Short mmCIF file of C-alpha atoms and ligand atoms in Angstrom, two decimals:
data_model
loop_
_atom_site.label_atom_id
_atom_site.label_comp_id
_atom_site.label_asym_id
_atom_site.label_seq_id
_atom_site.Cartn_x
_atom_site.Cartn_y
_atom_site.Cartn_z
CA MET D 1 22.58 -48.43 -87.93
CA THR D 2 23.52 -50.32 -85.02
CA THR D 3 27.03 -51.60 -85.61
CA ARG D 4 28.07 -54.73 -83.22
CA ALA D 5 31.72 -55.57 -82.47
CA ALA D 6 32.32 -58.83 -79.67
CA ALA D 7 35.19 -58.71 -77.12
CA GLU D 8 38.14 -59.05 -78.94
CA GLU D 9 40.14 -62.29 -79.00
CA GLY D 10 42.64 -62.84 -76.24
CA GLU D 11 41.90 -59.21 -74.62
CA PRO D 12 41.12 -60.09 -70.85
CA TYR D 13 38.59 -57.61 -70.15
CA GLY D 14 36.82 -57.19 -73.35
CA VAL D 15 34.63 -54.30 -73.68
CA PHE D 16 31.61 -54.94 -76.66
CA LYS D 17 30.01 -52.09 -77.96
CA LEU D 18 26.74 -51.63 -79.35
CA ASN D 19 26.88 -48.19 -81.09
CA TYR D 20 24.05 -46.31 -82.16
CA ASP D 21 25.18 -44.16 -85.02
CA ILE D 22 21.91 -41.93 -85.79
CA SER D 23 23.84 -39.79 -88.60
CA ASN D 24 21.23 -41.02 -91.08
CA ASP D 25 18.00 -39.70 -89.75
CA VAL D 26 16.76 -36.43 -90.57
CA ALA D 27 17.96 -33.32 -87.68
CA ALA D 28 15.07 -31.90 -86.85
CA LYS D 29 13.87 -34.67 -84.68
CA SER D 30 17.06 -34.35 -81.93
CA ALA D 31 17.34 -30.44 -83.05
CA GLY D 32 17.18 -28.59 -79.35
CA TRP D 33 19.10 -32.00 -77.71
CA LYS D 34 22.08 -30.79 -75.41
CA THR D 35 24.81 -32.96 -76.02
CA PRO D 36 25.03 -36.88 -74.89
CA ILE D 37 26.34 -37.36 -71.21
CA VAL D 38 28.13 -40.48 -70.47
CA VAL D 39 26.06 -42.40 -67.59
CA ALA D 40 28.41 -44.91 -66.16
CA VAL D 41 26.85 -47.97 -63.84
CA SER D 42 28.48 -50.49 -62.18
CA GLY D 43 26.06 -53.73 -60.87
CA ALA D 44 24.55 -53.15 -64.61
CA ALA D 45 23.19 -56.46 -64.98
CA GLY D 46 21.83 -56.47 -60.96
CA GLN D 47 17.98 -55.79 -59.73
CA ILE D 48 18.70 -52.47 -58.85
CA SER D 49 19.88 -51.38 -62.27
CA ASN D 50 17.48 -53.55 -64.18
CA HIS D 51 14.60 -51.01 -62.87
CA LEU D 52 16.95 -48.11 -62.85
CA LEU D 53 18.56 -47.71 -66.30
CA PHE D 54 15.28 -47.72 -68.30
CA LYS D 55 14.24 -45.17 -66.16
CA ILE D 56 17.75 -43.28 -67.10
CA ALA D 57 17.26 -44.18 -70.72
CA SER D 58 13.77 -42.66 -70.87
CA GLY D 59 14.60 -39.19 -69.92
CA GLU D 60 12.59 -38.79 -66.54
CA VAL D 61 15.94 -38.50 -64.81
CA TYR D 62 18.24 -36.21 -66.59
CA GLY D 63 15.55 -34.46 -68.87
CA ALA D 64 13.69 -34.68 -72.06
CA ASP D 65 16.30 -33.09 -73.60
CA GLN D 66 19.11 -34.84 -72.45
CA PRO D 67 20.50 -38.24 -74.82
CA ILE D 68 22.65 -40.26 -72.86
CA ILE D 69 25.35 -42.64 -73.46
CA LEU D 70 25.15 -45.62 -70.76
CA ASN D 71 28.64 -47.64 -69.97
CA LEU D 72 27.32 -51.12 -68.20
CA LEU D 73 30.19 -52.36 -65.74
CA GLY D 74 29.35 -56.04 -64.93
CA SER D 75 31.62 -58.84 -63.37
CA GLU D 76 33.02 -61.80 -65.42
CA ARG D 77 29.94 -63.74 -64.06
CA SER D 78 27.66 -61.10 -65.05
CA LYS D 79 29.04 -60.88 -68.84
CA GLU D 80 26.35 -62.46 -70.59
CA ALA D 81 23.27 -61.13 -68.51
CA LEU D 82 25.07 -57.33 -69.22
CA GLU D 83 24.58 -58.27 -73.13
CA GLY D 84 20.90 -58.98 -72.61
CA VAL D 85 20.38 -55.92 -70.36
CA ALA D 86 21.92 -53.80 -73.84
CA MET D 87 19.52 -56.13 -76.14
CA GLU D 88 16.53 -54.96 -73.64
CA LEU D 89 17.10 -51.18 -73.79
CA GLU D 90 17.78 -51.49 -77.41
CA ASP D 91 14.49 -53.33 -77.68
CA SER D 92 12.91 -50.46 -75.55
CA LEU D 93 13.20 -47.48 -78.14
CA TYR D 94 14.11 -44.78 -76.37
CA PRO D 95 15.17 -41.91 -78.85
CA LEU D 96 17.51 -40.24 -76.03
CA LEU D 97 19.76 -43.68 -75.65
CA ARG D 98 22.69 -43.01 -78.02
CA GLN D 99 24.66 -45.54 -76.98
CA VAL D 100 25.28 -48.43 -74.84
CA ASN D 101 28.55 -49.98 -73.76
CA ILE D 102 29.13 -52.88 -72.19
CA GLY D 103 32.38 -54.27 -70.21
CA ILE D 104 33.54 -55.56 -66.97
CA ASP D 105 36.88 -53.56 -67.09
CA PRO D 106 36.32 -50.11 -64.72
CA LEU D 107 39.23 -48.52 -66.76
CA LYS D 108 37.26 -48.62 -70.10
CA ILE D 109 33.62 -48.33 -68.72
CA PHE D 110 34.40 -44.81 -66.65
CA LYS D 111 36.03 -43.77 -69.66
CA ASP D 112 34.93 -39.68 -69.80
CA ALA D 113 31.85 -40.96 -67.48
CA GLU D 114 30.23 -37.47 -65.88
CA TRP D 115 28.16 -39.87 -63.70
CA ALA D 116 29.00 -42.91 -61.91
CA LEU D 117 26.90 -44.77 -59.92
CA LEU D 118 28.59 -47.37 -58.70
CA ILE D 119 25.63 -49.68 -57.38
CA GLY D 120 27.59 -53.17 -57.75
CA ALA D 121 28.86 -54.52 -54.47
CA LYS D 122 27.77 -57.97 -52.59
CA PRO D 123 24.71 -56.83 -51.05
CA ARG D 124 23.69 -58.20 -47.62
CA GLY D 125 21.48 -61.16 -46.72
CA PRO D 126 19.84 -62.12 -43.85
CA GLY D 127 21.52 -61.99 -40.49
CA MET D 128 24.40 -59.26 -42.04
CA GLU D 129 24.54 -55.74 -40.78
CA ARG D 130 25.59 -53.25 -43.59
CA SER D 131 29.07 -52.94 -41.87
CA ASP D 132 29.68 -56.78 -42.15
CA LEU D 133 30.49 -55.83 -45.82
CA LEU D 134 32.91 -53.50 -44.89
CA GLU D 135 35.87 -55.56 -46.34
CA MET D 136 34.45 -57.57 -48.64
CA ASN D 137 33.44 -54.76 -50.59
CA GLY D 138 35.80 -52.23 -49.71
CA GLN D 139 38.40 -53.35 -52.21
CA ILE D 140 35.72 -53.01 -55.04
CA PHE D 141 35.71 -49.28 -54.15
CA VAL D 142 39.56 -48.69 -54.03
CA GLU D 143 40.07 -50.39 -57.36
CA GLN D 144 36.76 -48.30 -58.79
CA GLY D 145 37.84 -45.16 -57.13
CA LYS D 146 41.71 -45.36 -58.76
CA ALA D 147 39.44 -45.49 -62.10
CA LEU D 148 37.60 -43.17 -61.95
CA ASN D 149 40.43 -40.96 -60.36
CA GLU D 150 42.28 -41.98 -64.18
CA VAL D 151 39.67 -42.10 -67.24
CA ALA D 152 36.06 -40.49 -65.82
CA ASN D 153 35.28 -36.83 -66.58
CA LYS D 154 37.05 -34.34 -63.89
CA THR D 155 33.54 -33.26 -62.59
CA CYS D 156 31.96 -36.59 -62.62
CA LYS D 157 29.42 -36.83 -60.26
CA VAL D 158 29.76 -40.16 -57.96
CA CYS D 159 27.04 -41.88 -56.09
CA VAL D 160 27.83 -44.90 -54.47
CA VAL D 161 24.85 -47.34 -53.48
CA GLY D 162 26.53 -50.03 -52.87
CA ASN D 163 26.58 -51.07 -48.80
CA PRO D 164 27.85 -50.00 -46.21
CA CYS D 165 27.54 -47.02 -48.85
CA ASN D 166 28.50 -44.04 -46.59
CA THR D 167 31.97 -45.98 -46.15
CA ASN D 168 32.64 -46.89 -49.47
CA ALA D 169 32.20 -43.72 -51.15
CA LEU D 170 34.50 -42.18 -48.56
CA ILE D 171 36.99 -45.43 -50.07
CA ALA D 172 36.28 -44.51 -53.21
CA MET D 173 36.62 -40.32 -52.75
CA GLU D 174 40.28 -40.66 -50.55
CA ASN D 175 41.12 -43.25 -54.08
CA ALA D 176 40.32 -40.47 -56.53
CA PRO D 177 42.44 -37.11 -55.46
CA ASN D 178 41.83 -35.90 -59.13
CA LEU D 179 38.20 -35.67 -58.64
CA ASP D 180 36.45 -32.96 -56.45
CA ARG D 181 35.72 -34.30 -53.08
CA LYS D 182 32.57 -32.63 -52.99
CA ASN D 183 31.12 -34.81 -56.04
CA PHE D 184 31.02 -37.66 -53.70
CA HIS D 185 27.39 -39.09 -52.35
CA ALA D 186 25.93 -42.45 -51.27
CA LEU D 187 22.66 -43.00 -51.33
CA THR D 188 20.41 -41.54 -48.64
CA ARG D 189 17.50 -40.83 -50.80
CA LEU D 190 15.64 -44.31 -50.21
CA ASP D 191 15.78 -43.80 -46.13
CA GLU D 192 14.27 -40.29 -46.87
CA ASN D 193 11.56 -41.76 -49.23
CA ARG D 194 10.89 -44.10 -46.36
CA ALA D 195 11.21 -41.51 -43.49
CA LYS D 196 8.29 -39.25 -45.99
CA CYS D 197 6.15 -42.19 -46.32
CA GLN D 198 5.65 -43.03 -42.71
CA LEU D 199 5.30 -39.54 -41.78
CA ALA D 200 2.13 -39.18 -44.45
CA LEU D 201 0.76 -42.49 -43.50
CA LYS D 202 0.35 -41.70 -39.99
CA ALA D 203 -0.81 -38.01 -40.87
CA GLY D 204 -3.08 -39.08 -43.75
CA VAL D 205 -1.90 -36.60 -46.33
CA PHE D 206 -0.32 -37.33 -49.95
CA TYR D 207 3.84 -37.61 -49.26
CA ASP D 208 4.06 -34.56 -51.75
CA THR D 209 3.16 -32.90 -48.64
CA VAL D 210 5.88 -33.86 -46.57
CA SER D 211 8.76 -31.95 -46.88
CA ASN D 212 12.31 -30.70 -45.08
CA VAL D 213 13.33 -34.18 -44.38
CA THR D 214 16.28 -34.90 -43.54
CA ILE D 215 18.33 -38.06 -42.46
CA TRP D 216 21.19 -37.38 -41.03
CA GLY D 217 24.52 -39.85 -40.60
CA ASN D 218 25.10 -43.29 -41.91
CA HIS D 219 22.78 -45.70 -44.04
CA SER D 220 22.61 -48.14 -41.45
CA THR D 221 21.11 -48.78 -38.51
CA THR D 222 22.32 -45.51 -36.69
CA GLN D 223 21.04 -42.96 -39.37
CA VAL D 224 18.91 -40.63 -37.81
CA PRO D 225 15.75 -39.63 -39.81
CA ASP D 226 14.72 -35.91 -38.09
CA PHE D 227 11.29 -35.43 -37.88
CA VAL D 228 11.72 -31.91 -35.32
CA ASN D 229 12.98 -29.93 -38.59
CA ALA D 230 10.18 -32.31 -41.06
CA LYS D 231 7.24 -30.28 -42.00
CA ILE D 232 3.59 -31.50 -43.29
CA ASP D 233 1.83 -29.31 -45.52
CA GLY D 234 4.38 -26.49 -44.69
CA LYS D 235 3.95 -26.63 -40.40
CA LYS D 236 6.01 -28.85 -38.49
CA ALA D 237 5.46 -32.02 -38.56
CA VAL D 238 5.90 -32.35 -34.67
CA GLU D 239 2.48 -30.46 -34.30
CA VAL D 240 0.56 -32.12 -37.02
CA ILE D 241 1.38 -35.74 -36.33
CA GLY D 242 1.22 -34.61 -32.23
CA ASP D 243 3.00 -38.25 -30.81
CA ASP D 244 5.92 -37.67 -29.83
CA ALA D 245 5.82 -41.01 -28.68
CA TRP D 246 5.42 -42.37 -31.95
CA LEU D 247 7.86 -40.48 -33.51
CA GLU D 248 10.43 -41.28 -31.19
CA GLU D 249 9.76 -45.04 -30.49
CA GLU D 250 8.09 -46.44 -33.53
CA PHE D 251 9.06 -44.05 -36.60
CA THR D 252 12.49 -44.01 -36.02
CA PRO D 253 13.26 -47.52 -35.93
CA THR D 254 10.70 -47.89 -38.33
CA ILE D 255 12.78 -45.97 -40.91
CA GLN D 256 15.99 -47.14 -39.57
CA THR D 257 15.21 -50.96 -39.72
CA ARG D 258 13.44 -50.90 -43.31
CA GLY D 259 15.72 -52.23 -45.44
CA GLY D 260 16.30 -55.24 -43.19
CA ALA D 261 12.47 -55.73 -42.64
CA LEU D 262 12.51 -55.64 -46.74
CA ILE D 263 14.98 -58.15 -46.68
CA LYS D 264 13.19 -60.57 -44.14
CA LYS D 265 9.88 -60.67 -46.87
CA TRP D 266 12.00 -60.58 -50.03
CA GLY D 267 15.25 -62.94 -49.16
CA ARG D 268 16.76 -60.33 -50.67
CA SER D 269 17.70 -56.57 -50.36
CA SER D 270 15.46 -54.12 -51.54
CA ALA D 271 15.70 -53.28 -55.55
CA ALA D 272 12.79 -51.03 -57.36
CA SER D 273 12.43 -48.58 -54.39
CA THR D 274 16.47 -48.38 -54.38
CA ALA D 275 15.89 -47.10 -57.85
CA VAL D 276 13.63 -44.83 -57.78
CA SER D 277 15.33 -43.21 -54.74
CA ILE D 278 18.65 -42.90 -56.95
CA ALA D 279 16.29 -41.38 -59.73
CA ASP D 280 15.51 -38.86 -56.75
CA ALA D 281 18.67 -38.14 -55.85
CA ILE D 282 19.98 -37.60 -59.34
CA LYS D 283 16.67 -35.37 -59.99
CA SER D 284 17.95 -33.49 -56.97
CA LEU D 285 20.93 -32.06 -58.40
CA VAL D 286 19.76 -31.77 -61.88
CA THR D 287 16.70 -29.69 -60.95
CA PRO D 288 16.59 -26.47 -58.29
CA THR D 289 15.54 -27.19 -55.39
CA PRO D 290 12.22 -25.83 -54.66
CA GLU D 291 12.11 -22.49 -52.26
CA GLY D 292 12.67 -23.50 -48.98
CA ASP D 293 12.84 -27.12 -48.63
CA TRP D 294 16.31 -29.49 -49.15
CA PHE D 295 16.85 -33.29 -50.18
CA SER D 296 19.23 -35.66 -47.64
CA THR D 297 22.64 -37.22 -49.69
CA ALA D 298 25.95 -38.21 -47.73
CA VAL D 299 28.51 -36.82 -48.61
CA SER D 300 32.16 -35.48 -47.75
CA THR D 301 31.81 -33.53 -44.11
CA ASP D 302 34.85 -31.33 -44.79
CA GLY D 303 33.74 -27.47 -43.96
CA ASN D 304 30.31 -28.73 -42.75
CA PRO D 305 27.92 -26.17 -40.77
CA TYR D 306 26.90 -29.14 -37.73
CA GLY D 307 30.73 -29.59 -36.28
CA ILE D 308 30.08 -33.03 -37.65
CA ALA D 309 33.98 -34.88 -37.33
CA GLU D 310 35.62 -33.95 -41.07
CA GLY D 311 37.29 -37.03 -42.57
CA ILE D 312 33.62 -39.19 -42.98
CA VAL D 313 30.66 -39.34 -45.53
CA PHE D 314 27.41 -37.98 -43.92
CA SER D 315 24.49 -37.91 -44.26
CA MET D 316 22.76 -34.08 -44.15
CA PRO D 317 20.12 -31.19 -45.99
CA CYS D 318 21.27 -30.06 -48.66
CA ARG D 319 20.34 -27.80 -51.89
CA SER D 320 21.18 -27.41 -55.46
CA LYS D 321 20.55 -25.13 -58.14
CA GLY D 322 20.47 -27.63 -60.61
CA ASP D 323 24.08 -27.74 -62.06
CA GLY D 324 25.21 -30.74 -60.28
CA SER D 325 26.49 -29.50 -57.26
CA TYR D 326 24.93 -28.75 -54.09
CA GLU D 327 25.60 -26.87 -51.15
CA PHE D 328 24.66 -27.62 -46.63
CA VAL D 329 21.72 -26.10 -45.62
CA GLU D 330 22.42 -24.21 -42.29
CA GLY D 331 20.47 -23.47 -38.94
CA LEU D 332 18.27 -26.65 -38.63
CA GLU D 333 17.36 -26.83 -35.19
CA ILE D 334 19.33 -29.88 -33.50
CA ASN D 335 17.56 -30.47 -30.03
CA ASP D 336 19.32 -33.09 -27.65
CA TRP D 337 17.51 -35.91 -28.99
CA LEU D 338 18.58 -35.55 -32.24
CA ARG D 339 22.46 -34.37 -30.91
CA GLU D 340 22.51 -37.70 -29.35
CA LYS D 341 21.56 -39.43 -31.66
CA ILE D 342 23.60 -37.63 -34.58
CA LYS D 343 26.47 -38.48 -32.87
CA ALA D 344 26.36 -41.69 -32.45
CA SER D 345 25.82 -42.20 -36.48
CA GLU D 346 29.18 -39.68 -36.54
CA GLU D 347 31.08 -42.32 -33.83
CA GLU D 348 29.69 -45.14 -35.72
CA LEU D 349 31.22 -44.04 -39.45
CA THR D 350 34.13 -43.01 -37.64
CA LYS D 351 34.62 -46.47 -36.93
CA GLU D 352 34.32 -47.56 -39.61
CA ALA D 353 36.59 -45.18 -41.29
CA ASP D 354 39.18 -47.03 -39.32
CA CYS D 355 38.62 -50.06 -40.39
CA VAL D 356 38.83 -48.92 -43.81
CA SER D 357 42.01 -46.90 -43.30
CA HIS D 358 44.43 -49.28 -45.08
CA LEU D 359 42.06 -48.81 -48.04
CA THR D 360 42.19 -45.07 -47.76
CA GLY D 361 45.65 -45.20 -47.41
CA LYS D 362 45.33 -42.98 -43.78
CA LEU D 363 46.72 -43.68 -40.74
CA GLY D 364 43.78 -45.09 -38.53
CA GLY D 365 43.10 -46.35 -35.37
CA ALA D 366 41.92 -50.01 -34.50
CA CYS D 367 39.08 -51.36 -36.13
CA GLU D 368 36.68 -51.66 -32.91
CA LEU D 369 33.29 -52.63 -34.96
CA GLN D 370 31.06 -55.03 -33.44
CA GLY D 371 30.01 -57.91 -35.21
CA ALA D 372 26.67 -58.36 -37.04
CA GLY D 373 23.30 -56.65 -36.10
CA THR D 374 20.09 -58.10 -35.98
CA ASP D 375 17.95 -56.02 -38.05
CA THR D 376 17.96 -58.67 -40.63
CA MET D 377 17.70 -61.42 -38.63
CA LEU D 378 14.74 -63.94 -39.94
CA PRO D 379 12.25 -65.07 -37.52
CA GLY D 380 13.32 -67.74 -35.05
CA GLU D 381 17.43 -66.17 -35.25
CA ASN D 382 18.99 -64.60 -32.75
C1 LMR S 1 18.39 -51.19 -48.00
O1 LMR S 1 18.08 -50.16 -47.11
O2 LMR S 1 16.99 -51.51 -48.60
C2 LMR S 1 19.53 -51.35 -48.48
O3 LMR S 1 20.63 -50.39 -48.36
C3 LMR S 1 19.49 -53.07 -48.71
C4 LMR S 1 19.91 -53.14 -47.23
O4 LMR S 1 20.93 -54.18 -46.87
O5 LMR S 1 19.06 -53.02 -46.41
#
């Protein structure tokens, strides 16, 4: 039975609810199902969510026995569209989707969230570097961090996708002291997937043969796709490929600028592949990592084993037992080439952190970031 309640008159931030009650159904159908989990998604009427929500509702992300309550956050502008998203979810007949709540107030939509996927933010367009969005989007993550702090489940896992995602995750984390800092992530799985694709293409193998790929640092053009520790069919990728010049001069910049290259083609940023990588990032936390392998996610540097400055959100190699938490993978080979590149990304993130110190309650230095980069410049621009 479906009950619908429209937004209450006079409420500035109405939450209207599509509440799907299965009390009239035979119990046997859902026997063995786990307790439903609340997954909150911001930017829910956007293109990334339009791919992601249907994956989540289908069971492919959290498992075939995991019922889902989707709490969808939109904006004043996307209110109608959000209702359209909820209607399409209803029409898709996903048994595991137990409830859809939509609204524009994070204090209502993040209530009891066990996962918060923070996708909504202004995306960059042609001619912009991701860090150009710092000031524009930073405030969103202050508000959402505070809301999570107040109303989310205390074990809530937060995955920040809106750019610049590392520093937005830092802002949200610093504004949510009630939540475990270890539970904040910024998405670099998209970069890992891009790196695996290019290594597989070069080696002439399927993607699943490529493992142990780390993205170090910032989800920006300073990111470091680590081919030194990557493996292809269990062997060192460097040996299988046997072309250091390609790895350093073609592979590395291709991954660093892939987001920009897509913006040039589409006129907007990637959506479907981002959604796939969010699904992959969640799966990596809710299923045990295969023996000997790891995945990349940008997390708080507190207590990291690689000597990266603390107080930033930095992508590193991690493993999970499948319980939603992770641990750092130690002991990777850091040669001079990697060390120098990792340092550059660390410096960039430290500068980003300084630029948002007014949003994180820290006493930071002056904002020293340079202006727009060039990886999204359209042909003819400079
Ligand atoms: C991407 O990497 O595709 C996204 O972060 C969008 C962007 O601005 O590049």
